Every structure is written in C-alpha cells, then in structure tokens.
PDB file of C-alpha atoms and ligand atoms in Angstrom:
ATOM      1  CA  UNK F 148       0.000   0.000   0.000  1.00 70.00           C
ATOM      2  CA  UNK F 149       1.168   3.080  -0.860  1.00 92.00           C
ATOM      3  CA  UNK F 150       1.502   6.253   1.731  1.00 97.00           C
ATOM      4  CA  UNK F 151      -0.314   9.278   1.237  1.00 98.00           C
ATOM      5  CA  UNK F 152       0.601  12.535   3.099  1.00 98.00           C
ATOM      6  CA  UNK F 153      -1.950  15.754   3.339  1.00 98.00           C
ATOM      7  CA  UNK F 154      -0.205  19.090   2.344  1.00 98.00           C
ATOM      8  CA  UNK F 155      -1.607  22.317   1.741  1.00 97.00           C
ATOM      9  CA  UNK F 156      -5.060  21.080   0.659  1.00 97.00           C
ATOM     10  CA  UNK F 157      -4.305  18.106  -1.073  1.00 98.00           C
ATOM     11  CA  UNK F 158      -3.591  14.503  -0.498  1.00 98.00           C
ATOM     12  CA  UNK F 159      -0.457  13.123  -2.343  1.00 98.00           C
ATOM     13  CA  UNK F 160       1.225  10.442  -3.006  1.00 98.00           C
ATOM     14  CA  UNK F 161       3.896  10.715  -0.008  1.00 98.00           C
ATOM     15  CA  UNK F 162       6.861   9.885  -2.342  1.00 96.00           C
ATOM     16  CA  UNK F 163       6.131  12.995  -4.480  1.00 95.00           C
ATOM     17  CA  UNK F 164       4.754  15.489  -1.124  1.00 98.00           C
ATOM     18  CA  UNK F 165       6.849  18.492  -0.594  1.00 97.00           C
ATOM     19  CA  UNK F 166       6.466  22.219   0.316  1.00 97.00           C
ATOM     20  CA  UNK F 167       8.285  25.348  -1.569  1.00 98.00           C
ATOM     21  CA  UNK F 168      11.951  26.246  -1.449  1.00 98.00           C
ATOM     22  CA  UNK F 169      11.222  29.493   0.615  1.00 98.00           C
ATOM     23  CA  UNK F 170       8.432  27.936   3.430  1.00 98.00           C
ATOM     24  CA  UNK F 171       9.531  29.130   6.583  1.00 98.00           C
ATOM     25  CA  UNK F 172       9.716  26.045   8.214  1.00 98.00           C
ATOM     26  CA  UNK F 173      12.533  24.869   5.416  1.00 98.00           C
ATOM     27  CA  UNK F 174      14.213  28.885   5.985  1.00 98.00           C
ATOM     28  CA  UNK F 175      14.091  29.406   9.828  1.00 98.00           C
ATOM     29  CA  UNK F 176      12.310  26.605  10.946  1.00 98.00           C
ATOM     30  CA  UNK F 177       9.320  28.812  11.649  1.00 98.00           C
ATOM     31  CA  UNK F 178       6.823  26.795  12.216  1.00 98.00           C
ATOM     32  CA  UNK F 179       5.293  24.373  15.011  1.00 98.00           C
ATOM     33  CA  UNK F 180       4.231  20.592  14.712  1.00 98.00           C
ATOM     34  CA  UNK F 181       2.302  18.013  17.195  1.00 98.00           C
ATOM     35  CA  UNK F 182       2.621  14.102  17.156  1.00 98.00           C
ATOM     36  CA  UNK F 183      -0.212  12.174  18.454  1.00 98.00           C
ATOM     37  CA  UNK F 184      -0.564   8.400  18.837  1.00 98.00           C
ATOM     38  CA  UNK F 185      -2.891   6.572  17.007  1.00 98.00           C
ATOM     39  CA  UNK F 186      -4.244   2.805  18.487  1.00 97.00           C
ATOM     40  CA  UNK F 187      -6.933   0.805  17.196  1.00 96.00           C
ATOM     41  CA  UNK F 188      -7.139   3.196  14.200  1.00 97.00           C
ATOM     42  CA  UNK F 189      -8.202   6.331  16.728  1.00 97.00           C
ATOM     43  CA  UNK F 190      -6.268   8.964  18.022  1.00 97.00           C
ATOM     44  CA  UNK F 191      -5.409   9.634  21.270  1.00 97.00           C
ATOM     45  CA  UNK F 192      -6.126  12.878  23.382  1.00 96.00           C
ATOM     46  CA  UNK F 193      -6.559  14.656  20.070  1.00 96.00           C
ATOM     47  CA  UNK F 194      -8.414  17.541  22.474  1.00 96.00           C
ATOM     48  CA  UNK F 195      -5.295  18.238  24.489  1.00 97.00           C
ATOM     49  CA  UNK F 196      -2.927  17.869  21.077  1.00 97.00           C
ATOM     50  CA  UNK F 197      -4.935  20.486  19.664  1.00 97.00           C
ATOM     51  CA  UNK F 198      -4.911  22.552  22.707  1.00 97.00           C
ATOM     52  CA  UNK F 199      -1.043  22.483  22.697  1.00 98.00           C
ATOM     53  CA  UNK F 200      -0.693  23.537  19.136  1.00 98.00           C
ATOM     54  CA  UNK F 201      -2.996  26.390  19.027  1.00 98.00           C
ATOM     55  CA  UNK F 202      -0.876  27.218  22.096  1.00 98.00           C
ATOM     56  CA  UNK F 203       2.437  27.486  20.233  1.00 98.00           C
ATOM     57  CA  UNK F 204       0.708  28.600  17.275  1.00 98.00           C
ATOM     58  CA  UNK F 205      -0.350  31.776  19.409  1.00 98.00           C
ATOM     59  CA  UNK F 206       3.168  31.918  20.832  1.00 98.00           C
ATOM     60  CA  UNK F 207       4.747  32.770  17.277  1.00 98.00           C
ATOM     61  CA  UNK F 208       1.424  34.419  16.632  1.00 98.00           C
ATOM     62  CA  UNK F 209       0.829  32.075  13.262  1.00 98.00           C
ATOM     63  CA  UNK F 210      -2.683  31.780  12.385  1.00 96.00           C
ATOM     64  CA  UNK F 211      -4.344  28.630  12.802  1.00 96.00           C
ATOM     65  CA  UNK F 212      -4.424  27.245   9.480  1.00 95.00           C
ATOM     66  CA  UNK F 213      -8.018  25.778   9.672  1.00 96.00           C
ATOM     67  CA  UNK F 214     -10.835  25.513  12.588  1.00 94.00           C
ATOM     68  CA  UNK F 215      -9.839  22.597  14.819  1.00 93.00           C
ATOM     69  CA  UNK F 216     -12.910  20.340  13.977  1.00 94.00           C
ATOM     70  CA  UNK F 217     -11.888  20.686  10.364  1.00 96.00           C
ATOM     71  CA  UNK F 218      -7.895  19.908  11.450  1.00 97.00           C
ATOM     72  CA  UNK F 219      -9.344  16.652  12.993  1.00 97.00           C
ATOM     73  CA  UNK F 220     -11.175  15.413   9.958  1.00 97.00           C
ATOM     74  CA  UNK F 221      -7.339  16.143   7.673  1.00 98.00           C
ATOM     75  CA  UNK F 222      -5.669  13.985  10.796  1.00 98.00           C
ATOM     76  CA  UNK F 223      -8.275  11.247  10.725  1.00 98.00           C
ATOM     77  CA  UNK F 224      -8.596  11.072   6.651  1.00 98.00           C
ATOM     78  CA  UNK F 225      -4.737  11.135   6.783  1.00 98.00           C
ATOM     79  CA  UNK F 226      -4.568   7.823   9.279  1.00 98.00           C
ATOM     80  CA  UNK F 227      -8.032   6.270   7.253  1.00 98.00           C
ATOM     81  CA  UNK F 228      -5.940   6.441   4.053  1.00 98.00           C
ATOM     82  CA  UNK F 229      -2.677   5.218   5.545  1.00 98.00           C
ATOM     83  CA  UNK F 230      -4.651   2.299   6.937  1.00 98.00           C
ATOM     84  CA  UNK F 231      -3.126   3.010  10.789  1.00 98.00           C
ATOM     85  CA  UNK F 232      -4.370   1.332  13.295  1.00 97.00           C
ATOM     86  CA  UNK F 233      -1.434   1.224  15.709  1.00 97.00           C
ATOM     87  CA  UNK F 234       1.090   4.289  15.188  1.00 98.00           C
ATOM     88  CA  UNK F 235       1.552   7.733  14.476  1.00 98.00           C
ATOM     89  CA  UNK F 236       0.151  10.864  12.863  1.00 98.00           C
ATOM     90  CA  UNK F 237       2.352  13.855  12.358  1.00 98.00           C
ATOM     91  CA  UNK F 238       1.123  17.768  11.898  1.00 98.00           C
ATOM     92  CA  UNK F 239       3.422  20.294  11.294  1.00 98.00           C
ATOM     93  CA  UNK F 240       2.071  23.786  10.621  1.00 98.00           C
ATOM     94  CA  UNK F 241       4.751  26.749   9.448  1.00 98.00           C
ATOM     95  CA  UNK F 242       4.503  30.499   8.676  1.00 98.00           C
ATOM     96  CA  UNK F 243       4.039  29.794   5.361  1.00 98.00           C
ATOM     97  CA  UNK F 244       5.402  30.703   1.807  1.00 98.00           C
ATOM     98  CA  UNK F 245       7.441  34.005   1.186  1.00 98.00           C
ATOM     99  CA  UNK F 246      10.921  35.879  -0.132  1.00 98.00           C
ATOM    100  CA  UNK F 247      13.659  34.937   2.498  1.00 98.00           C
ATOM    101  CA  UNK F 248      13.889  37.639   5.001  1.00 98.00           C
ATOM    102  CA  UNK F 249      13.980  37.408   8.416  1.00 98.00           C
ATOM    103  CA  UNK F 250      10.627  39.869   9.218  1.00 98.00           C
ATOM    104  CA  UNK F 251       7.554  37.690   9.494  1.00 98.00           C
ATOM    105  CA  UNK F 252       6.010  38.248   6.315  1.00 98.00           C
ATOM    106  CA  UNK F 253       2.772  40.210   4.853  1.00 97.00           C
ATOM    107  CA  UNK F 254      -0.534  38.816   7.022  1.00 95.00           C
ATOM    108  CA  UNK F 255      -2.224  37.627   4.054  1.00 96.00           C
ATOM    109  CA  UNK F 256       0.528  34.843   3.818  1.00 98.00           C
ATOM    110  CA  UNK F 257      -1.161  31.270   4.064  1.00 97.00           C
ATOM    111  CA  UNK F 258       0.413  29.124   7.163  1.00 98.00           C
ATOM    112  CA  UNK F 259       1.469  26.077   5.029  1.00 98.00           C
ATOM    113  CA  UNK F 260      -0.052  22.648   6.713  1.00 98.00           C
ATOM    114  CA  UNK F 261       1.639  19.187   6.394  1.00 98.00           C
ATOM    115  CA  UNK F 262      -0.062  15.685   7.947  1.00 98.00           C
ATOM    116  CA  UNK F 263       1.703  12.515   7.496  1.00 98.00           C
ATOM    117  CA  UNK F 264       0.883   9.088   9.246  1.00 98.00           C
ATOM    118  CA  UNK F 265       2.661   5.668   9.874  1.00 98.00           C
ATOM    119  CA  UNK F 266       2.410   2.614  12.029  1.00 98.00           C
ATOM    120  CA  UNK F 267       4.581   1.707  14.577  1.00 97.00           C
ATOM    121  CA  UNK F 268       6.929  -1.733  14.627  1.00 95.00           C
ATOM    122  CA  UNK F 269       5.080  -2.679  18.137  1.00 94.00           C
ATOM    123  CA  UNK F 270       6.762  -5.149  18.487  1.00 95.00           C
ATOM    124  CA  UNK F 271      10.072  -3.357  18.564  1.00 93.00           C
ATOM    125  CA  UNK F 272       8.211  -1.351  20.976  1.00 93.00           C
ATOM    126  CA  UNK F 273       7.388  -3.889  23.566  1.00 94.00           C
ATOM    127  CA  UNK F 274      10.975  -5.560  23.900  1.00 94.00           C
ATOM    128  CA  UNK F 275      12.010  -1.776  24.559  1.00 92.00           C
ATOM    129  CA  UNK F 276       9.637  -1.568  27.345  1.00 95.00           C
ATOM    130  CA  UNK F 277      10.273  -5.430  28.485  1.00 96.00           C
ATOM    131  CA  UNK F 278      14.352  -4.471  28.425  1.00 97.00           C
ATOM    132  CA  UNK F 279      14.192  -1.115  29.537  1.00 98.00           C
ATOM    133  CA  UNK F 280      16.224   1.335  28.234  1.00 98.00           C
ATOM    134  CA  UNK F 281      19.598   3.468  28.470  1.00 98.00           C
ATOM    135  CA  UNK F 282      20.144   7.066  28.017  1.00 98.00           C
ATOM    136  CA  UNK F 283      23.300   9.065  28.509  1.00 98.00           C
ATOM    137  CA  UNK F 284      23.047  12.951  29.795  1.00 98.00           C
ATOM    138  CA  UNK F 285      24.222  15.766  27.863  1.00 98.00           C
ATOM    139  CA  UNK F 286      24.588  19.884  28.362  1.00 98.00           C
ATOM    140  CA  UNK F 287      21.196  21.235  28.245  1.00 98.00           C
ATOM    141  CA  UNK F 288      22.257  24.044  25.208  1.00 96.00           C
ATOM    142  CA  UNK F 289      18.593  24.990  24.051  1.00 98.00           C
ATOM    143  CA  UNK F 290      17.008  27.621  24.006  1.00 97.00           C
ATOM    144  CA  UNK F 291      14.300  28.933  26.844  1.00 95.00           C
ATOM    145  CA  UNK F 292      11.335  28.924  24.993  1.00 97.00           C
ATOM    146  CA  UNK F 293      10.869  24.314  24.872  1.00 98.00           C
ATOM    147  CA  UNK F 294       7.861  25.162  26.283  1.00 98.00           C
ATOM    148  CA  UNK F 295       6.761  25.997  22.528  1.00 98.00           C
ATOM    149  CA  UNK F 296       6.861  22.852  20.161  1.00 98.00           C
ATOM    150  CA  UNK F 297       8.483  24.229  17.213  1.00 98.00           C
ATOM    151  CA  UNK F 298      10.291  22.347  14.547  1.00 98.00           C
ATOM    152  CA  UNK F 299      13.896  24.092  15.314  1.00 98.00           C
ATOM    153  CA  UNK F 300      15.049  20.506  17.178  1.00 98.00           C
ATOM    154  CA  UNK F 301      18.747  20.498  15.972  1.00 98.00           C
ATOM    155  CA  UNK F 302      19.816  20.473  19.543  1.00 98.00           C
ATOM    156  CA  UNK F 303      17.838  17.597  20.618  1.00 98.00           C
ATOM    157  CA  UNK F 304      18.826  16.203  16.875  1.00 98.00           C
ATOM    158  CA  UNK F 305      22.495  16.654  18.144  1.00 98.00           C
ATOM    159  CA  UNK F 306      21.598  14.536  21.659  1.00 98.00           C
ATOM    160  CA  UNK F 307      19.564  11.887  20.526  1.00 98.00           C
ATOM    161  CA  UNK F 308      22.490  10.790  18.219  1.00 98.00           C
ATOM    162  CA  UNK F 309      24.917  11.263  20.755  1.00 98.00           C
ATOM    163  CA  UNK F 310      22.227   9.000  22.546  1.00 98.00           C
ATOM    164  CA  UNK F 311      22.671   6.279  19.709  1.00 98.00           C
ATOM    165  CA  UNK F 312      26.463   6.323  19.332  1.00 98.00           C
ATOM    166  CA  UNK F 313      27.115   5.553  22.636  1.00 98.00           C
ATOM    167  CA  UNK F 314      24.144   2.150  22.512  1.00 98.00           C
ATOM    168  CA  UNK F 315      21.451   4.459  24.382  1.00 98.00           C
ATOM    169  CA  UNK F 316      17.707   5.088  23.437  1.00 97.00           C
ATOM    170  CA  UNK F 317      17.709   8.599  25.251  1.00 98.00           C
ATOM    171  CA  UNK F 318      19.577  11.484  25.830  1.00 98.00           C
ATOM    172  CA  UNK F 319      18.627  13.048  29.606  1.00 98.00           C
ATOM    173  CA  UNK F 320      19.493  17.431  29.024  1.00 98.00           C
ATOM    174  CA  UNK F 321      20.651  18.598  32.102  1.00 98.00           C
ATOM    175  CA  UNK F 322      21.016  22.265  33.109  1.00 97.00           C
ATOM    176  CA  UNK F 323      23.063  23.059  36.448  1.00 95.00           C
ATOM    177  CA  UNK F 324      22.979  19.245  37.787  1.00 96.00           C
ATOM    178  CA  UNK F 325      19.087  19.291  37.002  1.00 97.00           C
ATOM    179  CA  UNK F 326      17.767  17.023  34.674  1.00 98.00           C
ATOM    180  CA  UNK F 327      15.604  19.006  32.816  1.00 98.00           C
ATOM    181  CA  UNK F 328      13.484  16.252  29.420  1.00 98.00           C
ATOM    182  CA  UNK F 329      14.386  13.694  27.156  1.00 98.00           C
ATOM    183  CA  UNK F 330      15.663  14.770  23.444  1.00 98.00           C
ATOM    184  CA  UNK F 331      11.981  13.865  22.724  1.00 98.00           C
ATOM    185  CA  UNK F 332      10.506  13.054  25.929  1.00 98.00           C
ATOM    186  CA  UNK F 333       9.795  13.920  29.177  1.00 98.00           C
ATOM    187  CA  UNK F 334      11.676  12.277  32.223  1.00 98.00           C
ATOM    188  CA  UNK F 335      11.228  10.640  35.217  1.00 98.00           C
ATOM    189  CA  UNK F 336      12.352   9.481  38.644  1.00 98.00           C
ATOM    190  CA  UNK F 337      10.776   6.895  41.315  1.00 98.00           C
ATOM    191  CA  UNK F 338      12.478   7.995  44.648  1.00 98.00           C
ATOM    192  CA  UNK F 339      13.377   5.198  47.361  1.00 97.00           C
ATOM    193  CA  UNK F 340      10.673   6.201  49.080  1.00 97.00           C
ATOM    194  CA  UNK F 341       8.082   5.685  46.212  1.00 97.00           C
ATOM    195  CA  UNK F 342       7.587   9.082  44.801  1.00 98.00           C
ATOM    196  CA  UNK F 343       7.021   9.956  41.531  1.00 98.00           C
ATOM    197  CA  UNK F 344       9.351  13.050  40.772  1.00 98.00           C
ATOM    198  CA  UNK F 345       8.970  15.129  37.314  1.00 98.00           C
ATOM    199  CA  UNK F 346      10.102  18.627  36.209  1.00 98.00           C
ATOM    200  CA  UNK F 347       7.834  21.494  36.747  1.00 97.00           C
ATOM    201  CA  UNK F 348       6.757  22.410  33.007  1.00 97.00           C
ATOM    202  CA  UNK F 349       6.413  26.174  33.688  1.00 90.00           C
ATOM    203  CA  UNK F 350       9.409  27.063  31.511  1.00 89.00           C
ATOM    204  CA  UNK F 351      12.272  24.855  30.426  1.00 95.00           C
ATOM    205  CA  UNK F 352      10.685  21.873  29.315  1.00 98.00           C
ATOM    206  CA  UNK F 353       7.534  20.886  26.890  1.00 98.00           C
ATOM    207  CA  UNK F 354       4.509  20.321  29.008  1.00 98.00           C
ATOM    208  CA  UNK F 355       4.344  16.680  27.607  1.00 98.00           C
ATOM    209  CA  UNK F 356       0.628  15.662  27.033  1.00 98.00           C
ATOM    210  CA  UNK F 357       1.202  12.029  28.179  1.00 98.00           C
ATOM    211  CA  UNK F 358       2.943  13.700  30.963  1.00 98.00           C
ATOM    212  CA  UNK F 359       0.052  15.572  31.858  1.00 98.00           C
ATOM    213  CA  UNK F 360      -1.936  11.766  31.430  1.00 97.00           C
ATOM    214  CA  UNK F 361       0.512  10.303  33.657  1.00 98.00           C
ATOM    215  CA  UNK F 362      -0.284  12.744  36.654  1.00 98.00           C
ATOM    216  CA  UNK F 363      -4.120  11.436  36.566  1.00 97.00           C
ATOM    217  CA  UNK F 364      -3.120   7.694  36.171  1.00 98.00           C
ATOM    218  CA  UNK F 365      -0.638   8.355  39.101  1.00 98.00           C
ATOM    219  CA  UNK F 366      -3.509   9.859  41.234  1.00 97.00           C
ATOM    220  CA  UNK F 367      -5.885   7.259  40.623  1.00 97.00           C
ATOM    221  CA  UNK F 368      -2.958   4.958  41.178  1.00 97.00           C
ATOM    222  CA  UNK F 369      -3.288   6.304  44.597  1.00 97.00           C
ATOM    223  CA  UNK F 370       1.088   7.028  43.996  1.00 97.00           C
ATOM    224  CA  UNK F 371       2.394  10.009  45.304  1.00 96.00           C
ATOM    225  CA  UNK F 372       3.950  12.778  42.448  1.00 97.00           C
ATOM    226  CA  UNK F 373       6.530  15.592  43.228  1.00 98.00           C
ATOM    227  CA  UNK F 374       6.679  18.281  40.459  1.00 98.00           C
ATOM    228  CA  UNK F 375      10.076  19.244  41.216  1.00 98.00           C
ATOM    229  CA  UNK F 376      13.271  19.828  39.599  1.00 98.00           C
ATOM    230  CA  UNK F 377      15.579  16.645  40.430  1.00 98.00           C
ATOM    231  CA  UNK F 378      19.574  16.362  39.659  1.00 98.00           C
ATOM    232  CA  UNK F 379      21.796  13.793  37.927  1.00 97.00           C
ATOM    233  CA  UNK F 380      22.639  12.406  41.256  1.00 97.00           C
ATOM    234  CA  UNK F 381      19.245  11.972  42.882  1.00 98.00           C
ATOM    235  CA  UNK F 382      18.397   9.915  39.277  1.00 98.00           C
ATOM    236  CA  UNK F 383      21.569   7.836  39.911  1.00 98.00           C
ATOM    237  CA  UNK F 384      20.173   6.618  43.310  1.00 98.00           C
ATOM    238  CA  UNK F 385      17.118   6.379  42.301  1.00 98.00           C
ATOM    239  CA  UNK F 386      14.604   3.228  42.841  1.00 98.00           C
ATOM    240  CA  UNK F 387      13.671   3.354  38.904  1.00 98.00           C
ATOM    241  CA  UNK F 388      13.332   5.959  35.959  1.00 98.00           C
ATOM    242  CA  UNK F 389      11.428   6.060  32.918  1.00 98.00           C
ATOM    243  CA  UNK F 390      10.740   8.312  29.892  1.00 98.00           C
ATOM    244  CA  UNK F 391       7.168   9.856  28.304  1.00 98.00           C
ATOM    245  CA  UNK F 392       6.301  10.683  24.806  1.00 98.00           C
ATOM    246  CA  UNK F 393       3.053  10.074  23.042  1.00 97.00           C
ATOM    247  CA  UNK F 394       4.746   8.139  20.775  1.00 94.00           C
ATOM    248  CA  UNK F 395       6.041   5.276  23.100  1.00 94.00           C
ATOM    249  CA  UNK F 396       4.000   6.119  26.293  1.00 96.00           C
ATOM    250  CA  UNK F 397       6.012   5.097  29.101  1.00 98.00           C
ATOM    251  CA  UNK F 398       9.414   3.531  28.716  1.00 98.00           C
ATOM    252  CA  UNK F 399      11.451   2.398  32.213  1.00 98.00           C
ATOM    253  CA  UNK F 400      15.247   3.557  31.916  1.00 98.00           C
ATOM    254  CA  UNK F 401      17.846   0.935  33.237  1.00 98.00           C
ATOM    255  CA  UNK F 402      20.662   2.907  32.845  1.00 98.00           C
ATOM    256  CA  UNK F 403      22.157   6.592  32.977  1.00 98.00           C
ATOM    257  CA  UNK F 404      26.088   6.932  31.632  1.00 98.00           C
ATOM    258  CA  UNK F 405      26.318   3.608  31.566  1.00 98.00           C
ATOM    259  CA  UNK F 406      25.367   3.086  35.384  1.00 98.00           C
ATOM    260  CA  UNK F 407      22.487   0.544  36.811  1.00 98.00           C
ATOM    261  CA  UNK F 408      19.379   2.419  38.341  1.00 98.00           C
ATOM    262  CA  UNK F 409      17.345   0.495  40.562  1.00 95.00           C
ATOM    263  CA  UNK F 410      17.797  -3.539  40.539  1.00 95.00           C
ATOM    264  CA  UNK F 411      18.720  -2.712  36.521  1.00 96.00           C
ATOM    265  CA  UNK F 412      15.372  -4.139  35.557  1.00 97.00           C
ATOM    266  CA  UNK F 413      12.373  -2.222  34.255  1.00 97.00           C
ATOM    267  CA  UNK F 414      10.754  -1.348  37.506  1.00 96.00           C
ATOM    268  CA  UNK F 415       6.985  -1.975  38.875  1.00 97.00           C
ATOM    269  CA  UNK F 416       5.527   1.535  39.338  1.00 98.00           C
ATOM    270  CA  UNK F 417       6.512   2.437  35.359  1.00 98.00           C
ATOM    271  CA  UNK F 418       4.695  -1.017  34.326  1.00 97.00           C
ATOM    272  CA  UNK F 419       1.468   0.068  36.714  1.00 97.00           C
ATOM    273  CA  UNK F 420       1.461   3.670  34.790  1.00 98.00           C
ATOM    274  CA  UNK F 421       1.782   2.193  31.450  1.00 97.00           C
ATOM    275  CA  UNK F 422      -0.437  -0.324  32.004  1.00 96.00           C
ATOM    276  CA  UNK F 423      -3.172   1.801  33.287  1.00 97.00           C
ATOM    277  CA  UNK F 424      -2.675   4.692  30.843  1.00 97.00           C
ATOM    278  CA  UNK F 425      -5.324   4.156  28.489  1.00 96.00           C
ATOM    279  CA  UNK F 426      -8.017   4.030  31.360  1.00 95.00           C
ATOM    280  CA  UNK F 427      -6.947   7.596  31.810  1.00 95.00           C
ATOM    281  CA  UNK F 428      -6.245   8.950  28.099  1.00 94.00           C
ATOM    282  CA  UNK F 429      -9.276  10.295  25.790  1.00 91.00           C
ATOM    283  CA  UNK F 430      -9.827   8.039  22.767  1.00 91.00           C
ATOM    284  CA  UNK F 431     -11.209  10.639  19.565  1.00 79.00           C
ATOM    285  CA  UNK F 432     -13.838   9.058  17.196  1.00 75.00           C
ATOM    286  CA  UNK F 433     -12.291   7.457  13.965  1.00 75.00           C
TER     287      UNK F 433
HETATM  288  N1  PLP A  30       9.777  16.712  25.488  1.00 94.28           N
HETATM  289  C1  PLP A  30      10.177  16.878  24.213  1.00 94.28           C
HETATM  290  C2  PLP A  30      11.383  17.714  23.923  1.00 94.28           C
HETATM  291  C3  PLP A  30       9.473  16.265  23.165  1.00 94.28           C
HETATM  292  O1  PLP A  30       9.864  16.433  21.895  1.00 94.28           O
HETATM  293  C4  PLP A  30       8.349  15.465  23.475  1.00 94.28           C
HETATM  294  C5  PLP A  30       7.568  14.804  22.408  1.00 94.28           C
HETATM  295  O2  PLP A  30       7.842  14.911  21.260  1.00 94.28           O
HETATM  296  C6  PLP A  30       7.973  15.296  24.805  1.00 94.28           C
HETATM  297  C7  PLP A  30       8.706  15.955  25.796  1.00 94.28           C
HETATM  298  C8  PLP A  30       6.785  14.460  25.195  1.00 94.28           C
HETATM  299  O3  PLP A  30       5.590  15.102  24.861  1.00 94.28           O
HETATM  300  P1  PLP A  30       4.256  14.291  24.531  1.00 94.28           P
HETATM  301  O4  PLP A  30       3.972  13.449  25.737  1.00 94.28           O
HETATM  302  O5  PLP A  30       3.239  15.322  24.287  1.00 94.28           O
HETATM  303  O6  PLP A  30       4.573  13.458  23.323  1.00 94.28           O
END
C-alpha cells in the first residue's frame, strides 16, 4: 500500500509530497508541529494535542491554518488512508510561503499545513519496554522557549544521536545538575521512598501531554507525584526511571552513563502507569 501525506489542501502520493523552497519552516524553521498516537485506528487525546498547538501557534502568533474540527477530519482522513491502526500521525504547521527575510512576512501569507501518518513496529516497541532502556546525559544548550513545540530541534537532533552512538535510546538534558526532558521526551524518577518526581513544566521543558496523562493515572494509582526539579545524582540513586512521549508512552530507563538504576530491571511503578494509561487517556472518534 502506498503512503499518502496531506499538504496544503491536497492529499499526495507521499513519495512525491513536498512544500516550496522558501516555506519558513525549510528557511528558519518557523513553524510548530504536534505528534499524536494513534491505536486501534483512533487517536489519542486529540483535544489536548490540539490545545497544545494552538498554544504554540499563538506563541509565534501564526494563524491557525483551519478551525480545529476541520484539522481533525485532515488527521483522521490522513490515518483512514494510511490504513493506521497502531502508530503515528504527524502535523506540522509553518509560517508559510514568502521571499527569504527574516521579518515575518505580509498577514495575508497562508500558514502552510503538512499531515503525514505511519504505524509503529510494536513489536520493537514492547521488547524496549520489556528491556528497559539506556540514556546518557548531555549539556542542556537549548534555548528557553521548549515550552513551545516548534520544529527548530537540531539540539535535541544533536543529543539523541549522541544518545545512539554511545548504545542508548535517550539522551537526559541537564542544566546546572538538574535534569531538565528527554531529546523527545519527558523524564522521570521513582524515589526510594516511592515518589514519583517530574520537572515542573512552567518554563524549560515541553509540558508533555502524556505527561500531563501520567499525573491522573498516578492519582488514581493512589502514587504520590513531586513536580520538582531533580539532579543527575538523585536519578543515579534512584529506585527506577522512565521516559514519556506520546509516541512510546512510558518507557522504564535501566541505565544513565552507563550506570544501573534500581535492581537494573524495568521497575513496577513504570509497568502500573503504562499499564493503566489508556483508562486515563481520551480516545477521539475514527
Ligand atoms: N519533550 C520533548 C522535547 C518532546 O519532543 C516530546 C515529544 O515529542 C515530549 C517531551 C513528550 O511530549 P508528549 O507526551 O506530548 O509526546
């Protein structure tokens, strides 16, 4: 079967989809995108998704390139015509078309809209979560606005294959001994006495919707969750640690720089939160 991808209006054959020369996103990488799982063929938490995106959208102040009911029927005739029942689907949304120069350009420029969608090897994904995972930590270089989810990722490009040189899945940013997110996920502790310890996302992370999941599957877990910055060190002794993304859910980390955490095993409370995440998480109509 062959893939299609939406862009601009029209769905093409994805071998031949592409967007102009001068689209910001390709210039300055001016433009924002979301990634939302897909399972069973329906997407999940499509609400808070969309709710994030018009969020960064009205950070760069670009334009919302369609109403949001009429986004969701592109994203689910993109995932009906790639036949995905377990994966992916992928929006990116830039400033649009227009002569190179730095100065946003006139307001009657179109934002240009791209959808693409794709299964997932799950089985690839379950021995990942049956193995757990290593990550290594690098220098937290970005800049202070990852609270927006724009498509300028070059330094989380640069750590994630750092990540895969050195074996790992994951690289861990860290800014003045605190671990701040994954290269494309959010990050985790489980404390020795049982508490679940995440980042504040006020500034200097992305507010991670499966994050935000995770909080309400913790609570109804009846486990205990700090939001507070934790360091390199306090990860190192901790019980276990995992990773977020709405692309893999949860994933437990067995090692950090090549050192064990916890018993070196994916650890109990990351199984309970993955397995009860979908009780939690909104499934959209096909
Ligand atoms: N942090 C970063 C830098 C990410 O790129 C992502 C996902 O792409 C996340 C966290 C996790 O966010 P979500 O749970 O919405 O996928």
């Amino acid at each position: 079967m062959s893939r299609v991808a939406y862009v601009n209006g029209l769905y093409v054959p994805h071998a031949d989809a592409a967007v102009h020369v001068e689209d910001r996103g390709y210039q300055f990488a001016d433009g924002v995108y979301e990634v939302c799982e897909v399972r069973g063929g329906r997407m999940v938490d499509e609400r808070r998704h969309m709710e994030r995106l018009q969020r960064s959208l009205r950070e760069l102040r670009i334009a919302m390139p369609m109403p949001p009911a009429a986004l969701g029927v592109v994203l689910r005739e993109t995932i009906r015509r790639n036949r995905v029942r377990e994966g992916i689907v992928y929006l990116q949304v830039t400033r649009g078309v227009a002569r190179r120069d730095h100065y946003f350009p006139s307001p009657d420029t179109l934002p240009s809209i791209v959808v693409t969608a794709r299964a997932t090897d799950q089985a690839k994904a379950a021995a990942s979560v049956a193995s757990g995972a290593a990550i290594i930590t690098v220098p937290d270089n970005r800049w202070d606005r990852v609270d927006i989810k724009t498509v300028g990722l070059l330094p989380n490009v640069l750590a994630k294959q750092a990540a895969k040189e050195a074996g790992a899945r994951e690289a861990w940013f860290v800014r003045d001994g605190v671990v701040t997110e994954g290269g494309s996920t959010n990050a985790w502790i489980v404390t020795q006495a049982g508490a679940i310890v995440t980042r504040p996302a006020e500034s200097g992370i992305l507010r991670g919707i499966t994050r935000t999941v995770l909080f309400e599957v913790a609570n109804r877990l009846g486990l205990t969750v700090e939001e507070r910055g934790f360091t390199l060190d306090e990860a190192l002794a901790a019980r276990e640690a995992f990773i977020s993304s709405a692309s893999n859910v949860v994933v437990p980390i067995v090692s950090i720089d090549g050192k064990t955490i916890g018993d070196g095993k994916p650890g109990p409370v990351a199984r309970s939160l993955r397995d009860s995440f979908y009780d939690v998480a909104e499934f959209a109509r096909k």
